[in-house]
Amino acid sequence: MATPIEQRYIDAHPKCADFYSTSKDLFPNGVTHDARNLKPFPYFVSHAQDARKWDVDGHEIIDYTGGHGALLLGHNHPDIVAAVAEQMAK
């Protein structure tokens, strides 16, 4: 049985719950890294900019961990995006 706080999370994140239902069949524990394994289910990011992420339910989240390169320059840094696009065009 969910605690009141967990129930508020569940009620506010129906799309994340749906994504988690699918991801459990694709990845161990439904996530690609154990640090993302939250209870009752993780949030799923739709996009990110600088130090912020947005989940598929539209909630804005401050990214305090900044992993996978975002730690240095933030998410979606325009100089990095331009450099990657330039290399992909080659």
Short mmCIF file of C-alpha atoms in Angstrom, two decimals, residues 14-64:
data_model
loop_
_atom_site.label_atom_id
_atom_site.label_comp_id
_atom_site.label_asym_id
_atom_site.label_seq_id
_atom_site.Cartn_x
_atom_site.Cartn_y
_atom_site.Cartn_z
CA PRO A 14 0.54 8.74 -14.89
CA LYS A 15 2.67 8.84 -18.06
CA CYS A 16 5.81 7.93 -16.12
CA ALA A 17 3.91 4.96 -14.66
CA ASP A 18 2.98 3.86 -18.19
CA PHE A 19 6.56 4.22 -19.41
CA TYR A 20 7.76 2.21 -16.39
CA SER A 21 5.28 -0.54 -17.13
CA THR A 22 6.83 -0.87 -20.61
CA SER A 23 10.45 -0.40 -19.52
CA LYS A 24 10.29 -3.25 -16.99
CA ASP A 25 10.15 -5.64 -19.95
CA LEU A 26 13.12 -3.96 -21.66
CA PHE A 27 15.70 -3.24 -18.94
CA PRO A 28 16.68 -4.83 -15.62
CA ASN A 29 14.54 -3.14 -12.95
CA GLY A 30 13.04 -1.02 -15.74
CA VAL A 31 15.94 1.46 -15.80
CA THR A 32 19.26 1.85 -17.60
CA HIS A 33 21.17 2.73 -14.41
CA ASP A 34 20.46 1.84 -10.78
CA ALA A 35 20.77 5.51 -9.76
CA ARG A 36 17.53 6.12 -11.70
CA ASN A 37 15.64 3.35 -9.90
CA LEU A 38 13.13 5.26 -7.76
CA LYS A 39 10.17 3.88 -5.84
CA PRO A 40 7.36 3.40 -6.66
CA PHE A 41 8.70 4.07 -10.19
CA PRO A 42 11.21 6.44 -11.79
CA TYR A 43 10.38 9.55 -13.75
CA PHE A 44 11.08 9.53 -17.49
CA VAL A 45 12.70 12.60 -19.05
CA SER A 46 11.24 14.07 -22.22
CA HIS A 47 13.86 16.81 -22.63
CA ALA A 48 16.52 18.78 -20.76
CA GLN A 49 18.13 22.21 -20.93
CA ASP A 50 21.00 23.54 -18.81
CA ALA A 51 20.44 22.29 -15.23
CA ARG A 52 16.80 21.32 -15.74
CA LYS A 53 14.91 18.28 -17.02
CA TRP A 54 11.23 17.82 -17.80
CA ASP A 55 9.49 14.51 -17.34
CA VAL A 56 6.91 13.06 -19.72
CA ASP A 57 4.16 14.38 -17.41
CA GLY A 58 5.45 17.95 -17.81
CA HIS A 59 7.11 18.41 -14.39
CA GLU A 60 10.28 20.53 -14.31
CA ILE A 61 13.10 18.91 -12.32
CA ILE A 62 16.40 20.48 -11.27
CA ASP A 63 19.20 18.07 -12.20
CA TYR A 64 21.38 18.06 -9.10
#
